[in-house]
PDB file of C-alpha atoms in Angstrom:
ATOM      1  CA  UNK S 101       0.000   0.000   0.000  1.00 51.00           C
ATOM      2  CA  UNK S 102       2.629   2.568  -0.331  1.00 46.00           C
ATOM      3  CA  UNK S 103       2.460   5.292  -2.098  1.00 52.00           C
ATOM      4  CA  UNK S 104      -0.939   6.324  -1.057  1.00 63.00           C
ATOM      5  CA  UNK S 105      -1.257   9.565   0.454  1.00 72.00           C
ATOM      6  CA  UNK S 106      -1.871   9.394   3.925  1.00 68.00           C
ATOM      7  CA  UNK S 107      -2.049  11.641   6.981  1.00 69.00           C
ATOM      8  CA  UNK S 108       0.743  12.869   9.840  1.00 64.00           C
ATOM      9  CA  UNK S 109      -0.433   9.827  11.561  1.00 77.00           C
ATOM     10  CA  UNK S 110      -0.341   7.573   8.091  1.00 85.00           C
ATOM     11  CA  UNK S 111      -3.634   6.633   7.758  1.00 93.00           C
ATOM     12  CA  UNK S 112      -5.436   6.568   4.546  1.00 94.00           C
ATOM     13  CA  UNK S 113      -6.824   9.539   3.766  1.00 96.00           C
ATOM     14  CA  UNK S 114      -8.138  12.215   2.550  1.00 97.00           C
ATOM     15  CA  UNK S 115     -11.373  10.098   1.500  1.00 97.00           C
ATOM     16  CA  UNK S 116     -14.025   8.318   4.031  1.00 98.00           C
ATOM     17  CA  UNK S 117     -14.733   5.029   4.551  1.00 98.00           C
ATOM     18  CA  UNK S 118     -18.192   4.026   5.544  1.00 98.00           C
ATOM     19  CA  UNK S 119     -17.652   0.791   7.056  1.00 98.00           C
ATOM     20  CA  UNK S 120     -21.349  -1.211   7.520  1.00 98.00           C
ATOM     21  CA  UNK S 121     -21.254  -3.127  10.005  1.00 96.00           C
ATOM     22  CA  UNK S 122     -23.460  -5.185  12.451  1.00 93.00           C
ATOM     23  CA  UNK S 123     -24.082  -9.446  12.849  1.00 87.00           C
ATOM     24  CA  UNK S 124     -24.673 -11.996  10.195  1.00 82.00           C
ATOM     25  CA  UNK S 125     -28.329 -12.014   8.888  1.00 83.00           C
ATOM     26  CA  UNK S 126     -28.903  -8.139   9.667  1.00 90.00           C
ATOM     27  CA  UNK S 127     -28.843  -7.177   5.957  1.00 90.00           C
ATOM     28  CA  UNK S 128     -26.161  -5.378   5.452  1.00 93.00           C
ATOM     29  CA  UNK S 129     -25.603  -6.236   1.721  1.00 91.00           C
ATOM     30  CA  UNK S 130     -29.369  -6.003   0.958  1.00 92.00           C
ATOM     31  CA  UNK S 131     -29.388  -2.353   2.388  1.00 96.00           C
ATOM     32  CA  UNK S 132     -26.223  -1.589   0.928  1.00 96.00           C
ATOM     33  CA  UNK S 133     -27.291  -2.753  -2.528  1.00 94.00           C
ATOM     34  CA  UNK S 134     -30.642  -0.274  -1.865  1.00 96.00           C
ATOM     35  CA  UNK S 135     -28.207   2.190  -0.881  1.00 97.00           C
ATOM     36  CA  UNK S 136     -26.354   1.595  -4.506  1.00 96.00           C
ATOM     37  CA  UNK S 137     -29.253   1.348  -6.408  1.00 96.00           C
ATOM     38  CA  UNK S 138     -30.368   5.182  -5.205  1.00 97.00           C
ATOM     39  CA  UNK S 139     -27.351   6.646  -5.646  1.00 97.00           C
ATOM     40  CA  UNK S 140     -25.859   5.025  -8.549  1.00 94.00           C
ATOM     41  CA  UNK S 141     -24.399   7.760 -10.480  1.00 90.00           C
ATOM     42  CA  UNK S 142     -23.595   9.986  -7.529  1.00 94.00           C
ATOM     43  CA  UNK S 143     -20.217  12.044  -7.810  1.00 95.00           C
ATOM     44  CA  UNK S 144     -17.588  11.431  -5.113  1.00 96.00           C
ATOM     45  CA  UNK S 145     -19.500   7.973  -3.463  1.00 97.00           C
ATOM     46  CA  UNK S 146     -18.640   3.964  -4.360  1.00 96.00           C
ATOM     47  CA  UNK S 147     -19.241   1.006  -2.792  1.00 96.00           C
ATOM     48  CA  UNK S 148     -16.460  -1.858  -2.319  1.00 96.00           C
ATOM     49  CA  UNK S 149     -16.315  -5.329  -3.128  1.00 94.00           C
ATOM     50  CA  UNK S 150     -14.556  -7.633  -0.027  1.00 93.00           C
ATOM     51  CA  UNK S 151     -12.557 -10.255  -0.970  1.00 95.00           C
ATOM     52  CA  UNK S 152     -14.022 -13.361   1.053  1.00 94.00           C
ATOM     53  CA  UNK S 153     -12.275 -17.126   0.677  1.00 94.00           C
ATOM     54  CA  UNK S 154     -15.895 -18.258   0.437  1.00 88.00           C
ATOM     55  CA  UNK S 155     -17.474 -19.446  -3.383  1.00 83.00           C
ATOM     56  CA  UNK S 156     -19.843 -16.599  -4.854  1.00 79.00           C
ATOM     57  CA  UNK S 157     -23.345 -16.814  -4.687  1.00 72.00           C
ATOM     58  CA  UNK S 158     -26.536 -14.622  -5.879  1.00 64.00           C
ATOM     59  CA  UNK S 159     -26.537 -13.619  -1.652  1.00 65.00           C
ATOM     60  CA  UNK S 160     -23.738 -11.508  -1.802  1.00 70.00           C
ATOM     61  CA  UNK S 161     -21.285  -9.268  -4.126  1.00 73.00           C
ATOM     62  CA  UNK S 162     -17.641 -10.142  -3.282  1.00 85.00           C
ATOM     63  CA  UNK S 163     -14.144 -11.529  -5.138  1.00 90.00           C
ATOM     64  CA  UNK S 164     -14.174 -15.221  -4.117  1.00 92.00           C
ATOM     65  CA  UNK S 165     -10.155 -15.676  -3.331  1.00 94.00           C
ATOM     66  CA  UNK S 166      -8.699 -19.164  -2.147  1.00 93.00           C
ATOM     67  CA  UNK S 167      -7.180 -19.137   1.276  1.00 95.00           C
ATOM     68  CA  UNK S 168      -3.362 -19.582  -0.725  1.00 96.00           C
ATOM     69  CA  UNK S 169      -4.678 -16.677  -2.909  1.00 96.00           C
ATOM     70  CA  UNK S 170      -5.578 -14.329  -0.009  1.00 96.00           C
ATOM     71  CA  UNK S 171      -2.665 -14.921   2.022  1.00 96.00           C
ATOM     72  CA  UNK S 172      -0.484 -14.000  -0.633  1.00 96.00           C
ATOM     73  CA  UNK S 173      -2.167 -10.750  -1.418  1.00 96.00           C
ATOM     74  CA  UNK S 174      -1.722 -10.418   2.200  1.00 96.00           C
ATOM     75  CA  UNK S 175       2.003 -10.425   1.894  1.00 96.00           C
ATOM     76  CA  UNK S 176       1.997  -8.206  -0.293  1.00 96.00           C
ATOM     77  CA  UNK S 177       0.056  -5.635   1.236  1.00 95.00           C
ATOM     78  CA  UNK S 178      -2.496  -5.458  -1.055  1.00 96.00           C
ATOM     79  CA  UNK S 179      -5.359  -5.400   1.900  1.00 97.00           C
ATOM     80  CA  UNK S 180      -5.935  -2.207   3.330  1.00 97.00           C
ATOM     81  CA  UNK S 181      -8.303  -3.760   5.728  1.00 97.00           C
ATOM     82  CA  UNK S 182      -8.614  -7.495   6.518  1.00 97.00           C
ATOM     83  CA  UNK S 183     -10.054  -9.815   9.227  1.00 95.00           C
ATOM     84  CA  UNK S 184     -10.862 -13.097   9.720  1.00 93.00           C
ATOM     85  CA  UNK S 185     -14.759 -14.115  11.007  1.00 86.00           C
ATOM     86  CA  UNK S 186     -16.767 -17.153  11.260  1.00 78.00           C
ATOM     87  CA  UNK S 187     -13.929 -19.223   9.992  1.00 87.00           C
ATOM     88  CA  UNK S 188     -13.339 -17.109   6.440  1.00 91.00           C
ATOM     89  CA  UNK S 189     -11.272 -14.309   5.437  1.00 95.00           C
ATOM     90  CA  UNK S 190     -12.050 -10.969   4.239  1.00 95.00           C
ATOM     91  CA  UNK S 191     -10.606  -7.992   3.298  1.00 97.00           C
ATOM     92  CA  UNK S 192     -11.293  -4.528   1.156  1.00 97.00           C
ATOM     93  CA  UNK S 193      -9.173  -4.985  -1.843  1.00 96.00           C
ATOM     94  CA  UNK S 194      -6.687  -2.175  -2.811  1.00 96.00           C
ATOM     95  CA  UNK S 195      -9.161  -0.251  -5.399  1.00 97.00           C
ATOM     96  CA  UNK S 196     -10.003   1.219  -1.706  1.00 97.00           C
ATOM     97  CA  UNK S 197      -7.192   2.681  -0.584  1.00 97.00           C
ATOM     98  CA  UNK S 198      -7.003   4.131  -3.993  1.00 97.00           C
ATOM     99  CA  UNK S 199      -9.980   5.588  -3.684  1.00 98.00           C
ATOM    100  CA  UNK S 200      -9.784   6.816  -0.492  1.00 98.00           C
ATOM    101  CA  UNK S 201      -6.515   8.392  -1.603  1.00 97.00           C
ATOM    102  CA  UNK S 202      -8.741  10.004  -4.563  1.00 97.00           C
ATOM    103  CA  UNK S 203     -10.874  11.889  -1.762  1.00 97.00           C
ATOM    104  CA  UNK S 204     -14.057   9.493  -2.508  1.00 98.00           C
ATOM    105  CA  UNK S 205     -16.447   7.968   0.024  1.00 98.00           C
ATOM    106  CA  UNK S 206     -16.309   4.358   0.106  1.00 98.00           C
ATOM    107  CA  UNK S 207     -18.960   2.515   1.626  1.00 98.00           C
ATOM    108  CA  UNK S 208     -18.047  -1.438   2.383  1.00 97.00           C
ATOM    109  CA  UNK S 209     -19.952  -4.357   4.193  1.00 95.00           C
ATOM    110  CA  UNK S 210     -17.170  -4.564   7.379  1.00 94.00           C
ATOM    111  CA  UNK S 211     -16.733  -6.164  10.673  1.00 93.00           C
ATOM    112  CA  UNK S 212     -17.469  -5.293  13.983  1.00 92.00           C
ATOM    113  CA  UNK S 213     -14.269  -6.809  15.180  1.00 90.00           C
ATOM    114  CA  UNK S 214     -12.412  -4.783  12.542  1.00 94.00           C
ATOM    115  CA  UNK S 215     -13.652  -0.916  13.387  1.00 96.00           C
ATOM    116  CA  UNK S 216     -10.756  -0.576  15.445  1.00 95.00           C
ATOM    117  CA  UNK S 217      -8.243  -1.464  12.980  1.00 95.00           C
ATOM    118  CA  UNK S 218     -10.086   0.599  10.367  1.00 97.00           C
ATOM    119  CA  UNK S 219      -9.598   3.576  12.732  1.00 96.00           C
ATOM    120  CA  UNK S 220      -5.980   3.120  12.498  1.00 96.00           C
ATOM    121  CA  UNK S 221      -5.620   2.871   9.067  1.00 96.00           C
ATOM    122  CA  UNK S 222      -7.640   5.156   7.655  1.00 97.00           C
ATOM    123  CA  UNK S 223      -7.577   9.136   8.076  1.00 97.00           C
ATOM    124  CA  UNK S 224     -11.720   9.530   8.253  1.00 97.00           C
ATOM    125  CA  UNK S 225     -14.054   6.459   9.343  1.00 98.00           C
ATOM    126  CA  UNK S 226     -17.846   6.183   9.576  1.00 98.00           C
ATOM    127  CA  UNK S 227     -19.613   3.313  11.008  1.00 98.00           C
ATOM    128  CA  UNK S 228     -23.088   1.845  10.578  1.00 98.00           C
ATOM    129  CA  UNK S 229     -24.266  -0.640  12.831  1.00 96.00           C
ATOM    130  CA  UNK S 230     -27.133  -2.534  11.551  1.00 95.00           C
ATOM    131  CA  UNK S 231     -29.126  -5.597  13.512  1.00 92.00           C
ATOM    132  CA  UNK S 232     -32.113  -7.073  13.776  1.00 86.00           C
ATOM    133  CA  UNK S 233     -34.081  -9.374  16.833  1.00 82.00           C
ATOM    134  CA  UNK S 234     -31.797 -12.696  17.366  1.00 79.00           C
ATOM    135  CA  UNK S 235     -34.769 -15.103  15.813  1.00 80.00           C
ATOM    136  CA  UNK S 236     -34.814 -12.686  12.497  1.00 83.00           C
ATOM    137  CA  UNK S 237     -31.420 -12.779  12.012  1.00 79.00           C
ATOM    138  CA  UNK S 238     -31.374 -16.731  12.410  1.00 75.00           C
ATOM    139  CA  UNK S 239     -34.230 -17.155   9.899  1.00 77.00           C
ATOM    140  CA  UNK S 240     -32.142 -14.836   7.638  1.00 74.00           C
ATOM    141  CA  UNK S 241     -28.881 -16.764   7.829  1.00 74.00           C
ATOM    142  CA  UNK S 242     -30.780 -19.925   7.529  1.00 75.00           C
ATOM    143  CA  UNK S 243     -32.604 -19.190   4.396  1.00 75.00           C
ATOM    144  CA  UNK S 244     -29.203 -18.364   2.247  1.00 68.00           C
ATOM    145  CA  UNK S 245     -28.336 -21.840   2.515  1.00 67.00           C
ATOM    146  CA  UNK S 246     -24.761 -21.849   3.379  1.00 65.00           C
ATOM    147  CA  UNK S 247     -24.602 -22.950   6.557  1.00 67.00           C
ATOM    148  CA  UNK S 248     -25.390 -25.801   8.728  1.00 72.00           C
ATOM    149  CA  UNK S 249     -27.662 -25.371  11.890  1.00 68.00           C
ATOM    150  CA  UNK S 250     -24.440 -25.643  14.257  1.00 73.00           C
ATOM    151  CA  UNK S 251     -22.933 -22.485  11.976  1.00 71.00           C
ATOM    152  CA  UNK S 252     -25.546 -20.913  12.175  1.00 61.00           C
ATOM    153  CA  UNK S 253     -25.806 -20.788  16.227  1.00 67.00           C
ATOM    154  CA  UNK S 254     -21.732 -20.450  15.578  1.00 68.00           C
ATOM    155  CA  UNK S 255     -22.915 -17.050  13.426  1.00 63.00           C
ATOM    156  CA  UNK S 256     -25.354 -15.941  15.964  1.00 63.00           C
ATOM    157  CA  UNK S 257     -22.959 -15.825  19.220  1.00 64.00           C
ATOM    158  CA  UNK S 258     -20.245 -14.050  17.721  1.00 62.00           C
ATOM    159  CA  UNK S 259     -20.699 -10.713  19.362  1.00 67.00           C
ATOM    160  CA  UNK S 260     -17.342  -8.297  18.968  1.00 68.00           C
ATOM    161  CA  UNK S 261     -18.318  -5.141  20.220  1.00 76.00           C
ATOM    162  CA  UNK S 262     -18.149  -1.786  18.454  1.00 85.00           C
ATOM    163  CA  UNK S 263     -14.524   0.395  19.704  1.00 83.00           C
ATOM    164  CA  UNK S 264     -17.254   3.387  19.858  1.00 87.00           C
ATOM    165  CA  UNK S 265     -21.451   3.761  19.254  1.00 91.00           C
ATOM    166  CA  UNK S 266     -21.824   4.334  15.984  1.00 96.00           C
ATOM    167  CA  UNK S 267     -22.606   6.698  13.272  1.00 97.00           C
ATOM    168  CA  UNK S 268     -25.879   5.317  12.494  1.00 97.00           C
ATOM    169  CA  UNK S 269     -27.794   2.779  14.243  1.00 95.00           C
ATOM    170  CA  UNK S 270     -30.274   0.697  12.209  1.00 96.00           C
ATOM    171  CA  UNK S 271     -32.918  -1.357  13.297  1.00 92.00           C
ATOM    172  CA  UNK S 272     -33.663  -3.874  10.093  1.00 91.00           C
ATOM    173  CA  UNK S 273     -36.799  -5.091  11.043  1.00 90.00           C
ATOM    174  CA  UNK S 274     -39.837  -3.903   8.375  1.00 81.00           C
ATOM    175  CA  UNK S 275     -39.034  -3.686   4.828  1.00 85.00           C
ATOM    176  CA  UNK S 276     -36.052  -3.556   2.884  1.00 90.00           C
ATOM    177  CA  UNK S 277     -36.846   0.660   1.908  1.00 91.00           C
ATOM    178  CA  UNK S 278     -37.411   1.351   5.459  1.00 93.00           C
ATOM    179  CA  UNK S 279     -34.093   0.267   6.437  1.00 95.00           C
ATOM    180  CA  UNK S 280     -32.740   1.369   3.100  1.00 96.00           C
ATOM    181  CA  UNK S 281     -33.981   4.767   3.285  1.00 97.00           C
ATOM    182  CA  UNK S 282     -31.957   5.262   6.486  1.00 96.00           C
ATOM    183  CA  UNK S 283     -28.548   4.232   5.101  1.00 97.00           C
ATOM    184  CA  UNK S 284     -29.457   6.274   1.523  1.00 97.00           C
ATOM    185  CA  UNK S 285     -30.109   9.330   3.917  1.00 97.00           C
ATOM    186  CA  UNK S 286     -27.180   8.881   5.595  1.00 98.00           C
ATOM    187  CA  UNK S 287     -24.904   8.202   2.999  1.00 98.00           C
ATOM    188  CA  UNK S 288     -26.631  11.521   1.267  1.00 96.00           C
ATOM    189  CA  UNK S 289     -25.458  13.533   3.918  1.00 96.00           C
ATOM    190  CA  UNK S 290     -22.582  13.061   3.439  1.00 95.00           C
ATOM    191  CA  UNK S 291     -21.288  13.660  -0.065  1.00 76.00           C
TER     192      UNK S 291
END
């Protein structure tokens, strides 16, 4: 990653990255797809891809790496943000440091347990946590088919915590535009 312009503390910058965070099931990609969808076109705002060492599939919009693939990417720095969760790895792939670098807002599906490393590697961070009641978001998990029960349950107790409350707080619970309206508004606000 060097090269990139960063701040007098070296953190990405002078972009913002909107990490979306919150448990498995909540609908972060849904909303952030909504979010997409309304603002597709919009000066000075794009939304990453992770790079997950899980198979693609019509529930989510990510590079599929192989574990050997990822972890030499890895070494060579090409993750400006990575973590490990539920026995996979992800990571933002270096388009976002570039834009970030550009002065864009990025807005990325991210981790809970990863907030606090995104504050210290990048200049100007925005979080939004999104959740839903514990029975929703097992139904939700459940019905994408990926996982077995025992993941599921596996899915549902990881709780990291958040470093700080954050930015927005959304409550996915009634339809998808409720929800989506929120994080649309929000992401409005700030371009």
């Amino acid at each position: 990653m060097s090269g990139e312009p960063a701040d007098a503390d070296g953190r990405l910058g002078p972009g913002l990255l909107v990490l979306v965070v919150g448990p498995s099931g909540a609908g972060k990609d849904t909303l952030i797809a909504y979010a997409r969808e309304r603002l597709a076109g919009r000066p000075g705002l794009c939304f990453a891809r992770r790079r997950i060492t899980r198979p693609t599939d019509a529930t989510e919009n990510h590079v599929s790496l192989d574990e050997a693939t990822f972890a030499r990417e890895l070494a060579q720095g090409r993750f400006p943000l990575h973590w490990r969760a539920n026995g996979l790895s992800y990571a933002l792939g270096e388009e976002v440091a570039q834009d970030i670098a550009s002065g864009l807002i990025v807005v990325a599906n991210g981790s809970r347990a990863a907030v606090a490393e995104a504050r210290t590697r990048f200049a100007r961070v925005k979080v939004v946590h999104v959740t839903a009641p514990p029975e929703q978001l097992a139904a939700r998990i459940a019905a994408r088919g990926r996982e077995s029960a025992e993941e599921v349950l596996a899915r549902l107790a990881r709780e990291p915590a958040l470093d700080a409350p954050p930015d927005l707080r959304i409550l996915n619970v009634d339809a998808v535009d409720a929800a989506g309206e929120r994080l649309t508004a929000f992401l409005r606000s700030l371009a």
